[in-house]
Amino acid sequence: MEFELDEDQRMLRDMARDFADKELAPRARAHDRDESIDPQVLSQMGELGLWGLTTPEEFGGAGLGILHLALVLEEVNRACASTGVTLSVHNSLVAAPLRKFGSDELRRRWLPKLASGEVIGAYCLSEANSGSDAAALRTQARPDGADWVLNGTKMWVTNGGIAGVFLVYARTDPAAPKAKGITAFVVPRDAPGLTVGKKEKKTGIRGSTTTEVLFDNCRVSSKAILGELNRGFPLAMDTLDGGRIGIAAQAIGIAQACLDASIKYSKERTQFNQPIGNFQAIQWKLADMSAGIEAARLLTHKAAWLRDQNLPCARAASHAKLFASRHANWCADECLQIHGGAGYTDDFHVERLFRDARITEIYEGVTDIQRLVIARSLLG
Ligand code: CAA
């Protein structure tokens, strides 16, 4: 058993940490306030190769694994969770399935652009009436000659406002049992009939754009099908196994930011003539934050390692996301409590951490869906 990161992993993490501290942390407040990410940051991420971390080198990526991605995501999210989710969805939910399931043509067309960041990816699964019950989706794709015509509306699409390509799940066999009649399509933003709709006003991760995406007789060629016809649902689930590891890493980054802020404030803030860090009530909070972060990190790295070995990782990914996201919310709550009245104002970034943490228990499968995945695998 090897707990140490190797030299390459350490260097990558340190590069991401440096970028996060110097470029992201100073902008995180503006990203939140302006509800957008500074385009300069997006292009710097391209220069650093972050958009193509897990894309093979032959397509212009770095050809690294999910563990490498998790290390980078933790650092990026420690500084700015809006940037973190943008990067996670792009790599895990779009570039990864294109690499794994794409035809040669789809891979050649999209992966180089995704790897450079010239095109950002978005994942369109959820709809107004299909969130946790993802297989109940209603967006339809009907065949028309060599084409498919899509109709329906997707909701809560992360990166919707900036994406150049959308991975869209649509029902292609209405007569089949619900999870067996769904197909994945790779749809360019300029496909006729595709419109990016309402931008959501969110509690947290406000810098990332979350939109509706509407399909009104949106025509795509049959070459846009990712994987096999009517096998899109297992593809969506397999993709989410990877995505959930990314969200677990996001939660760890937020939790670490909470711990860092709490340690700093505990040393600075004096009450009863001494730093509040002298009080056991504060010390125990710090200790529990630290222990949980370490546990979440181990769970996440284990899940990432399994996925990098092509071993089954659904349960491990759900373990990681379940634990890390709940711990991030607990840390954010305690961090705000340590900061008291000051933490409840936007003078400190802890109120943003508190808002940003909340989504980690919701997207890419709510907490109870992670429990359901784990329990199903335990019960067989
Ligand atoms: N890998 C591969 N295939 C899988 C799989 C996995 N991890 N999990 C299930 N499957 C396959 C099954 O083997 C089955 O295949 P067959 O058709 O061959 O039998 C098929 O998928 C259907 O599986 P289930 O019967 O388990 O499906 P279900 O309808 O009971 O749903 C669920 C299972 C776990 C509840 C699923 O619906 C789910 O994960 N829901 C949550 C949805 C979710 O996470 N949404 C996130 C939206 S994207 C997002 O949030 C992005 C963002 O903004 C950041």
GROMACS .gro file of C-alpha atoms and ligand atoms in nm:
model
  434
    1MET     CA    1   0.000   0.000   0.000
    2GLU     CA    2   0.135   0.341  -0.102
    3PHE     CA    3   0.008   0.658   0.066
    4GLU     CA    4   0.267   0.897  -0.076
    5LEU     CA    5   0.196   1.093  -0.392
    6ASP     CA    6   0.460   1.036  -0.658
    7GLU     CA    7   0.686   1.314  -0.784
    8ASP     CA    8   0.460   1.400  -1.082
    9GLN     CA    9   0.149   1.411  -0.865
   10ARG     CA   10   0.321   1.638  -0.611
   11MET     CA   11   0.442   1.872  -0.885
   12LEU     CA   12   0.098   1.890  -1.041
   13ARG     CA   13  -0.068   1.957  -0.704
   14ASP     CA   14   0.187   2.226  -0.623
   15MET     CA   15   0.134   2.391  -0.962
   16ALA     CA   16  -0.244   2.391  -0.904
   17ARG     CA   17  -0.195   2.524  -0.550
   18ASP     CA   18   0.022   2.807  -0.674
   19PHE     CA   19  -0.230   2.898  -0.946
   20ALA     CA   20  -0.516   2.880  -0.696
   21ASP     CA   21  -0.343   3.102  -0.443
   22LYS     CA   22  -0.212   3.361  -0.690
   23GLU     CA   23  -0.485   3.377  -0.954
   24LEU     CA   24  -0.807   3.228  -0.819
   25ALA     CA   25  -0.827   3.327  -0.453
   26PRO     CA   26  -0.797   3.701  -0.528
   27ARG     CA   27  -1.078   3.674  -0.785
   28ALA     CA   28  -1.316   3.438  -0.606
   29ARG     CA   29  -1.515   3.718  -0.446
   30ALA     CA   30  -1.562   3.891  -0.782
   31HIS     CA   31  -1.662   3.563  -0.949
   32ASP     CA   32  -1.932   3.523  -0.684
   33ARG     CA   33  -2.050   3.885  -0.705
   34ASP     CA   34  -2.040   3.911  -1.086
   35GLU     CA   35  -2.185   3.563  -1.139
   36SER     CA   36  -1.919   3.482  -1.395
   37ILE     CA   37  -1.561   3.363  -1.407
   38ASP     CA   38  -1.295   3.603  -1.531
   39PRO     CA   39  -1.223   3.494  -1.893
   40GLN     CA   40  -0.854   3.552  -1.825
   41VAL     CA   41  -0.870   3.275  -1.563
   42LEU     CA   42  -1.033   3.041  -1.812
   43SER     CA   43  -0.756   3.102  -2.064
   44GLN     CA   44  -0.483   3.068  -1.798
   45MET     CA   45  -0.631   2.729  -1.716
   46GLY     CA   46  -0.588   2.637  -2.080
   47GLU     CA   47  -0.224   2.744  -2.072
   48LEU     CA   48  -0.169   2.524  -1.766
   49GLY     CA   49  -0.333   2.229  -1.943
   50LEU     CA   50  -0.612   2.194  -1.686
   51TRP     CA   51  -0.895   2.156  -1.938
   52GLY     CA   52  -0.724   1.853  -2.091
   53LEU     CA   53  -0.585   1.689  -1.780
   54THR     CA   54  -0.745   1.349  -1.842
   55THR     CA   55  -0.758   1.368  -2.222
   56PRO     CA   56  -0.499   1.150  -2.400
   57GLU     CA   57  -0.188   1.322  -2.532
   58GLU     CA   58  -0.272   1.227  -2.891
   59PHE     CA   59  -0.571   1.463  -2.863
   60GLY     CA   60  -0.370   1.745  -2.706
   61GLY     CA   61  -0.435   1.658  -2.342
   62ALA     CA   62  -0.203   1.566  -2.057
   63GLY     CA   63  -0.315   1.201  -2.049
   64LEU     CA   64  -0.329   1.196  -1.670
   65GLY     CA   65  -0.561   1.003  -1.441
   66ILE     CA   66  -0.857   1.074  -1.215
   67LEU     CA   67  -0.633   1.086  -0.909
   68HIS     CA   68  -0.434   1.367  -1.074
   69LEU     CA   69  -0.759   1.544  -1.153
   70ALA     CA   70  -0.880   1.505  -0.793
   71LEU     CA   71  -0.557   1.664  -0.666
   72VAL     CA   72  -0.603   1.962  -0.897
   73LEU     CA   73  -0.974   1.996  -0.819
   74GLU     CA   74  -0.909   2.006  -0.446
   75GLU     CA   75  -0.667   2.297  -0.489
   76VAL     CA   76  -0.884   2.488  -0.736
   77ASN     CA   77  -1.194   2.448  -0.518
   78ARG     CA   78  -1.007   2.556  -0.205
   79ALA     CA   79  -0.976   2.895  -0.373
   80CYS     CA   80  -1.289   2.916  -0.591
   81ALA     CA   81  -1.562   2.653  -0.604
   82SER     CA   82  -1.725   2.819  -0.907
   83THR     CA   83  -1.412   2.763  -1.111
   84GLY     CA   84  -1.380   2.418  -0.955
   85VAL     CA   85  -1.715   2.287  -1.072
   86THR     CA   86  -1.664   2.434  -1.418
   87LEU     CA   87  -1.342   2.237  -1.447
   88SER     CA   88  -1.483   1.920  -1.294
   89VAL     CA   89  -1.786   1.899  -1.521
   90HIS     CA   90  -1.576   1.975  -1.828
   91ASN     CA   91  -1.320   1.702  -1.755
   92SER     CA   92  -1.528   1.434  -1.583
   93LEU     CA   93  -1.870   1.463  -1.741
   94VAL     CA   94  -1.783   1.560  -2.098
   95ALA     CA   95  -1.420   1.499  -2.201
   96ALA     CA   96  -1.400   1.166  -2.013
   97PRO     CA   97  -1.706   0.997  -2.172
   98LEU     CA   98  -1.609   1.132  -2.515
   99ARG     CA   99  -1.270   0.966  -2.475
  100LYS     CA  100  -1.419   0.643  -2.338
  101PHE     CA  101  -1.722   0.596  -2.562
  102GLY     CA  102  -1.669   0.827  -2.861
  103SER     CA  103  -1.626   0.714  -3.220
  104ASP     CA  104  -1.294   0.808  -3.383
  105GLU     CA  105  -1.474   1.090  -3.559
  106LEU     CA  106  -1.628   1.232  -3.240
  107ARG     CA  107  -1.299   1.206  -3.055
  108ARG     CA  108  -1.106   1.377  -3.333
  109ARG     CA  109  -1.365   1.650  -3.366
  110TRP     CA  110  -1.410   1.740  -3.001
  111LEU     CA  111  -1.126   1.622  -2.778
  112PRO     CA  112  -0.853   1.862  -2.903
  113LYS     CA  113  -1.087   2.160  -2.858
  114LEU     CA  114  -1.196   2.040  -2.516
  115ALA     CA  115  -0.834   1.977  -2.413
  116SER     CA  116  -0.725   2.330  -2.501
  117GLY     CA  117  -1.031   2.493  -2.345
  118GLU     CA  118  -1.129   2.641  -2.681
  119VAL     CA  119  -1.458   2.462  -2.621
  120ILE     CA  120  -1.609   2.407  -2.275
  121GLY     CA  121  -1.837   2.109  -2.216
  122ALA     CA  122  -2.175   2.076  -2.043
  123TYR     CA  123  -2.374   1.769  -1.936
  124CYS     CA  124  -2.751   1.770  -1.996
  125LEU     CA  125  -2.921   1.494  -1.798
  126SER     CA  126  -3.163   1.654  -1.548
  127GLU     CA  127  -3.506   1.787  -1.639
  128ALA     CA  128  -3.783   1.954  -1.444
  129ASN     CA  129  -3.935   1.616  -1.358
  130SER     CA  130  -3.626   1.396  -1.361
  131GLY     CA  131  -3.361   1.480  -1.105
  132SER     CA  132  -3.287   1.188  -0.874
  133ASP     CA  133  -3.496   0.963  -1.100
  134ALA     CA  134  -3.273   1.040  -1.395
  135ALA     CA  135  -3.411   0.762  -1.615
  136ALA     CA  136  -3.753   0.932  -1.617
  137LEU     CA  137  -3.624   1.199  -1.857
  138ARG     CA  138  -3.865   1.308  -2.129
  139THR     CA  139  -3.650   1.482  -2.389
  140GLN     CA  140  -3.716   1.290  -2.710
  141ALA     CA  141  -3.498   1.216  -3.008
  142ARG     CA  142  -3.678   1.075  -3.312
  143PRO     CA  143  -3.505   0.942  -3.621
  144ASP     CA  144  -3.549   1.135  -3.945
  145GLY     CA  145  -3.350   0.989  -4.235
  146ALA     CA  146  -2.985   0.986  -4.130
  147ASP     CA  147  -3.056   1.246  -3.862
  148TRP     CA  148  -3.212   1.262  -3.518
  149VAL     CA  149  -3.443   1.542  -3.411
  150LEU     CA  150  -3.438   1.642  -3.043
  151ASN     CA  151  -3.722   1.805  -2.850
  152GLY     CA  152  -3.732   1.885  -2.479
  153THR     CA  153  -3.585   2.102  -2.204
  154LYS     CA  154  -3.289   2.030  -1.980
  155MET     CA  155  -3.251   2.199  -1.642
  156TRP     CA  156  -2.970   2.300  -1.406
  157VAL     CA  157  -2.705   2.258  -1.674
  158THR     CA  158  -2.368   2.349  -1.525
  159ASN     CA  159  -2.156   2.548  -1.775
  160GLY     CA  160  -2.469   2.608  -1.987
  161GLY     CA  161  -2.383   2.973  -2.044
  162ILE     CA  162  -2.027   2.914  -2.167
  163ALA     CA  163  -2.038   2.566  -2.319
  164GLY     CA  164  -1.957   2.501  -2.684
  165VAL     CA  165  -2.070   2.138  -2.671
  166PHE     CA  166  -2.345   1.960  -2.479
  167LEU     CA  167  -2.367   1.592  -2.389
  168VAL     CA  168  -2.742   1.540  -2.411
  169TYR     CA  169  -2.945   1.240  -2.297
  170ALA     CA  170  -3.268   1.182  -2.487
  171ARG     CA  171  -3.530   0.911  -2.512
  172THR     CA  172  -3.491   0.721  -2.839
  173ASP     CA  173  -3.714   0.422  -2.768
  174PRO     CA  174  -4.031   0.537  -2.590
  175ALA     CA  175  -4.164   0.180  -2.578
  176ALA     CA  176  -3.862   0.038  -2.389
  177PRO     CA  177  -3.837   0.025  -2.006
  178LYS     CA  178  -3.730   0.375  -1.905
  179ALA     CA  179  -3.355   0.319  -1.850
  180LYS     CA  180  -3.325   0.109  -2.168
  181GLY     CA  181  -3.450   0.357  -2.427
  182ILE     CA  182  -3.213   0.649  -2.372
  183THR     CA  183  -2.927   0.761  -2.598
  184ALA     CA  184  -2.643   1.009  -2.547
  185PHE     CA  185  -2.587   1.275  -2.816
  186VAL     CA  186  -2.296   1.515  -2.859
  187VAL     CA  187  -2.459   1.841  -2.964
  188PRO     CA  188  -2.269   2.154  -3.069
  189ARG     CA  189  -2.392   2.484  -2.930
  190ASP     CA  190  -2.469   2.612  -3.280
  191ALA     CA  191  -2.691   2.316  -3.370
  192PRO     CA  192  -3.011   2.460  -3.518
  193GLY     CA  193  -3.290   2.438  -3.260
  194LEU     CA  194  -3.065   2.447  -2.954
  195THR     CA  195  -3.115   2.749  -2.728
  196VAL     CA  196  -2.952   2.827  -2.397
  197GLY     CA  197  -3.238   2.942  -2.174
  198LYS     CA  198  -3.283   3.099  -1.835
  199LYS     CA  199  -2.976   3.147  -1.618
  200GLU     CA  200  -3.041   3.035  -1.261
  201LYS     CA  201  -2.984   3.270  -0.965
  202LYS     CA  202  -2.812   3.040  -0.720
  203THR     CA  203  -2.736   3.030  -0.347
  204GLY     CA  204  -2.370   2.949  -0.405
  205ILE     CA  205  -2.114   2.870  -0.677
  206ARG     CA  206  -2.255   3.182  -0.838
  207GLY     CA  207  -1.957   3.229  -1.068
  208SER     CA  208  -2.042   2.911  -1.257
  209THR     CA  209  -2.325   2.947  -1.505
  210THR     CA  210  -2.624   2.717  -1.461
  211THR     CA  211  -2.892   2.734  -1.728
  212GLU     CA  212  -3.180   2.568  -1.900
  213VAL     CA  213  -3.102   2.422  -2.241
  214LEU     CA  214  -3.392   2.393  -2.484
  215PHE     CA  215  -3.423   2.171  -2.789
  216ASP     CA  216  -3.685   2.268  -3.044
  217ASN     CA  217  -3.663   2.033  -3.342
  218CYS     CA  218  -3.288   2.034  -3.292
  219ARG     CA  219  -3.140   1.828  -3.572
  220VAL     CA  220  -2.817   1.629  -3.531
  221SER     CA  221  -2.658   1.364  -3.747
  222SER     CA  222  -2.656   1.002  -3.629
  223LYS     CA  223  -2.279   1.045  -3.600
  224ALA     CA  224  -2.351   1.258  -3.292
  225ILE     CA  225  -2.454   0.948  -3.097
  226LEU     CA  226  -2.211   0.873  -2.817
  227GLY     CA  227  -2.176   0.501  -2.746
  228GLU     CA  228  -2.459   0.274  -2.852
  229LEU     CA  229  -2.816   0.356  -2.942
  230ASN     CA  230  -3.045   0.306  -2.638
  231ARG     CA  231  -2.745   0.245  -2.408
  232GLY     CA  232  -2.713   0.604  -2.295
  233PHE     CA  233  -2.834   0.549  -1.940
  234PRO     CA  234  -2.555   0.313  -1.828
  235LEU     CA  235  -2.316   0.556  -2.000
  236ALA     CA  236  -2.463   0.842  -1.796
  237MET     CA  237  -2.424   0.642  -1.475
  238ASP     CA  238  -2.068   0.535  -1.552
  239THR     CA  239  -1.983   0.897  -1.629
  240LEU     CA  240  -2.133   1.010  -1.298
  241ASP     CA  241  -1.911   0.762  -1.112
  242GLY     CA  242  -1.618   0.972  -1.231
  243GLY     CA  243  -1.802   1.302  -1.178
  244ARG     CA  244  -1.884   1.216  -0.817
  245ILE     CA  245  -1.514   1.174  -0.743
  246GLY     CA  246  -1.467   1.528  -0.878
  247ILE     CA  247  -1.742   1.666  -0.654
  248ALA     CA  248  -1.592   1.484  -0.355
  249ALA     CA  249  -1.263   1.659  -0.435
  250GLN     CA  250  -1.451   1.987  -0.459
  251ALA     CA  251  -1.601   1.927  -0.115
  252ILE     CA  252  -1.256   1.854   0.029
  253GLY     CA  253  -1.124   2.180  -0.117
  254ILE     CA  254  -1.409   2.377   0.041
  255ALA     CA  255  -1.365   2.196   0.374
  256GLN     CA  256  -0.991   2.267   0.369
  257ALA     CA  257  -1.061   2.635   0.301
  258CYS     CA  258  -1.294   2.635   0.604
  259LEU     CA  259  -1.026   2.479   0.822
  260ASP     CA  260  -0.758   2.722   0.697
  261ALA     CA  261  -0.985   3.022   0.767
  262SER     CA  262  -1.080   2.885   1.109
  263ILE     CA  263  -0.719   2.830   1.215
  264LYS     CA  264  -0.625   3.182   1.106
  265TYR     CA  265  -0.918   3.344   1.285
  266SER     CA  266  -0.866   3.135   1.601
  267LYS     CA  267  -0.518   3.282   1.632
  268GLU     CA  268  -0.620   3.641   1.552
  269ARG     CA  269  -0.947   3.684   1.735
  270THR     CA  270  -0.918   3.754   2.106
  271GLN     CA  271  -1.198   3.725   2.360
  272PHE     CA  272  -1.167   3.710   2.737
  273ASN     CA  273  -0.811   3.846   2.691
  274GLN     CA  274  -0.682   3.556   2.484
  275PRO     CA  275  -0.696   3.414   2.131
  276ILE     CA  276  -1.012   3.209   2.092
  277GLY     CA  277  -0.790   2.919   1.975
  278ASN     CA  278  -0.694   2.875   2.341
  279PHE     CA  279  -1.045   2.751   2.416
  280GLN     CA  280  -1.109   2.380   2.397
  281ALA     CA  281  -1.447   2.441   2.234
  282ILE     CA  282  -1.265   2.588   1.933
  283GLN     CA  283  -0.982   2.333   1.940
  284TRP     CA  284  -1.225   2.043   1.917
  285LYS     CA  285  -1.394   2.193   1.616
  286LEU     CA  286  -1.055   2.231   1.444
  287ALA     CA  287  -0.957   1.875   1.533
  288ASP     CA  288  -1.282   1.727   1.400
  289MET     CA  289  -1.255   1.933   1.080
  290SER     CA  290  -0.902   1.807   1.024
  291ALA     CA  291  -0.982   1.439   1.093
  292GLY     CA  292  -1.282   1.445   0.860
  293ILE     CA  293  -1.089   1.616   0.580
  294GLU     CA  294  -0.819   1.352   0.602
  295ALA     CA  295  -1.082   1.074   0.592
  296ALA     CA  296  -1.260   1.235   0.295
  297ARG     CA  297  -0.929   1.269   0.112
  298LEU     CA  298  -0.845   0.901   0.163
  299LEU     CA  299  -1.191   0.792   0.042
  300THR     CA  300  -1.164   1.016  -0.262
  301HIS     CA  301  -0.812   0.909  -0.354
  302LYS     CA  302  -0.914   0.544  -0.316
  303ALA     CA  303  -1.213   0.593  -0.549
  304ALA     CA  304  -0.994   0.780  -0.799
  305TRP     CA  305  -0.732   0.506  -0.785
  306LEU     CA  306  -0.997   0.239  -0.851
  307ARG     CA  307  -1.123   0.431  -1.152
  308ASP     CA  308  -0.771   0.477  -1.281
  309GLN     CA  309  -0.726   0.097  -1.262
  310ASN     CA  310  -1.054   0.048  -1.454
  311LEU     CA  311  -1.194  -0.134  -1.150
  312PRO     CA  312  -1.558  -0.095  -1.039
  313CYS     CA  313  -1.580   0.227  -0.841
  314ALA     CA  314  -1.950   0.318  -0.812
  315ARG     CA  315  -1.970   0.237  -0.442
  316ALA     CA  316  -1.633   0.396  -0.367
  317ALA     CA  317  -1.728   0.713  -0.556
  318SER     CA  318  -2.053   0.736  -0.361
  319HIS     CA  319  -1.869   0.673  -0.032
  320ALA     CA  320  -1.635   0.961  -0.119
  321LYS     CA  321  -1.907   1.203  -0.230
  322LEU     CA  322  -2.142   1.117   0.057
  323PHE     CA  323  -1.877   1.163   0.323
  324ALA     CA  324  -1.687   1.457   0.172
  325SER     CA  325  -1.997   1.664   0.091
  326ARG     CA  326  -2.153   1.617   0.434
  327HIS     CA  327  -1.823   1.697   0.602
  328ALA     CA  328  -1.777   2.009   0.388
  329ASN     CA  329  -2.116   2.136   0.501
  330TRP     CA  330  -2.036   2.059   0.863
  331CYS     CA  331  -1.700   2.237   0.832
  332ALA     CA  332  -1.864   2.538   0.667
  333ASP     CA  333  -2.118   2.559   0.947
  334GLU     CA  334  -1.854   2.534   1.221
  335CYS     CA  335  -1.624   2.776   1.039
  336LEU     CA  336  -1.901   3.035   1.025
  337GLN     CA  337  -1.976   2.972   1.393
  338ILE     CA  338  -1.611   3.028   1.486
  339HIS     CA  339  -1.620   3.358   1.297
  340GLY     CA  340  -1.939   3.459   1.478
  341GLY     CA  341  -2.113   3.776   1.364
  342ALA     CA  342  -1.821   3.865   1.134
  343GLY     CA  343  -1.862   3.535   0.951
  344TYR     CA  344  -2.223   3.616   0.879
  345THR     CA  345  -2.124   3.923   0.679
  346ASP     CA  346  -1.949   3.935   0.345
  347ASP     CA  347  -1.645   4.099   0.507
  348PHE     CA  348  -1.511   3.743   0.534
  349HIS     CA  349  -1.517   3.481   0.260
  350VAL     CA  350  -1.656   3.222   0.501
  351GLU     CA  351  -2.015   3.312   0.416
  352ARG     CA  352  -1.931   3.224   0.052
  353LEU     CA  353  -1.779   2.893   0.162
  354PHE     CA  354  -2.100   2.825   0.356
  355ARG     CA  355  -2.312   2.892   0.045
  356ASP     CA  356  -2.077   2.707  -0.191
  357ALA     CA  357  -2.057   2.395   0.027
  358ARG     CA  358  -2.433   2.339   0.010
  359ILE     CA  359  -2.446   2.231  -0.353
  360THR     CA  360  -2.199   1.945  -0.301
  361GLU     CA  361  -2.481   1.753  -0.129
  362ILE     CA  362  -2.712   1.817  -0.423
  363TYR     CA  363  -2.554   1.793  -0.767
  364GLU     CA  364  -2.426   1.476  -0.930
  365GLY     CA  365  -2.665   1.281  -0.707
  366VAL     CA  366  -2.810   1.413  -0.381
  367THR     CA  367  -2.689   1.268  -0.051
  368ASP     CA  368  -2.968   1.011  -0.037
  369ILE     CA  369  -2.891   0.890  -0.390
  370GLN     CA  370  -2.532   0.823  -0.278
  371ARG     CA  371  -2.676   0.622   0.010
  372LEU     CA  372  -2.904   0.438  -0.231
  373VAL     CA  373  -2.611   0.346  -0.459
  374ILE     CA  374  -2.408   0.224  -0.159
  375ALA     CA  375  -2.698   0.032  -0.003
  376ARG     CA  376  -2.790  -0.137  -0.333
  377SER     CA  377  -2.434  -0.255  -0.375
  378LEU     CA  378  -2.424  -0.384  -0.016
  379LEU     CA  379  -2.751  -0.573  -0.050
  380GLY     CA  380  -2.662  -0.711  -0.394
  381CAA     N1  381  -2.211   0.225  -1.421
  381CAA     C1  382  -2.258   0.166  -1.535
  381CAA     N2  383  -2.388   0.130  -1.549
  381CAA     C2  384  -2.472   0.152  -1.445
  381CAA     C3  385  -2.429   0.213  -1.326
  381CAA     C4  386  -2.293   0.250  -1.316
  381CAA     N3  387  -2.245   0.307  -1.205
  381CAA     N4  388  -2.535   0.224  -1.243
  381CAA     C5  389  -2.641   0.172  -1.307
  381CAA     N5  390  -2.601   0.129  -1.429
  381CAA     C6  391  -2.684   0.062  -1.531
  381CAA     C7  392  -2.750  -0.061  -1.475
  381CAA     O1  393  -2.663  -0.173  -1.482
  381CAA     C8  394  -2.870  -0.074  -1.567
  381CAA     O2  395  -2.826  -0.127  -1.689
  381CAA     P1  396  -2.914  -0.230  -1.778
  381CAA     O3  397  -3.010  -0.144  -1.854
  381CAA     O4  398  -2.815  -0.296  -1.864
  381CAA     O5  399  -2.983  -0.323  -1.684
  381CAA     C9  400  -2.910   0.069  -1.591
  381CAA     O6  401  -2.792   0.147  -1.568
  381CAA    C10  402  -3.021   0.117  -1.501
  381CAA     O7  403  -2.974   0.110  -1.367
  381CAA     P2  404  -3.072   0.118  -1.242
  381CAA     O8  405  -3.182   0.016  -1.257
  381CAA     O9  406  -2.989   0.114  -1.118
  381CAA    O10  407  -3.138   0.261  -1.262
  381CAA     P3  408  -3.238   0.344  -1.171
  381CAA    O11  409  -3.342   0.405  -1.257
  381CAA    O12  410  -3.281   0.263  -1.053
  381CAA    O13  411  -3.145   0.467  -1.124
  381CAA    C11  412  -3.002   0.588  -0.973
  381CAA    C12  413  -3.036   0.455  -1.043
  381CAA    C13  414  -2.874   0.556  -0.896
  381CAA    C14  415  -3.109   0.632  -0.878
  381CAA    C15  416  -2.977   0.699  -1.081
  381CAA    O14  417  -3.098   0.740  -1.139
  381CAA    C16  418  -2.904   0.818  -1.025
  381CAA    O15  419  -2.782   0.815  -1.010
  381CAA     N6  420  -2.978   0.928  -0.994
  381CAA    C17  421  -2.916   1.053  -0.961
  381CAA    C18  422  -2.897   1.135  -1.087
  381CAA    C19  423  -2.783   1.229  -1.079
  381CAA    O16  424  -2.680   1.202  -1.017
  381CAA     N7  425  -2.795   1.339  -1.148
  381CAA    C20  426  -2.690   1.432  -1.158
  381CAA    C21  427  -2.718   1.525  -1.268
  381CAA     S1  428  -2.573   1.584  -1.349
  381CAA    C22  429  -2.515   1.706  -1.251
  381CAA    O17  430  -2.557   1.725  -1.141
  381CAA    C23  431  -2.401   1.780  -1.311
  381CAA    C24  432  -2.377   1.911  -1.247
  381CAA    O18  433  -2.454   1.999  -1.253
  381CAA    C25  434  -2.252   1.934  -1.177
   0.00000   0.00000   0.00000
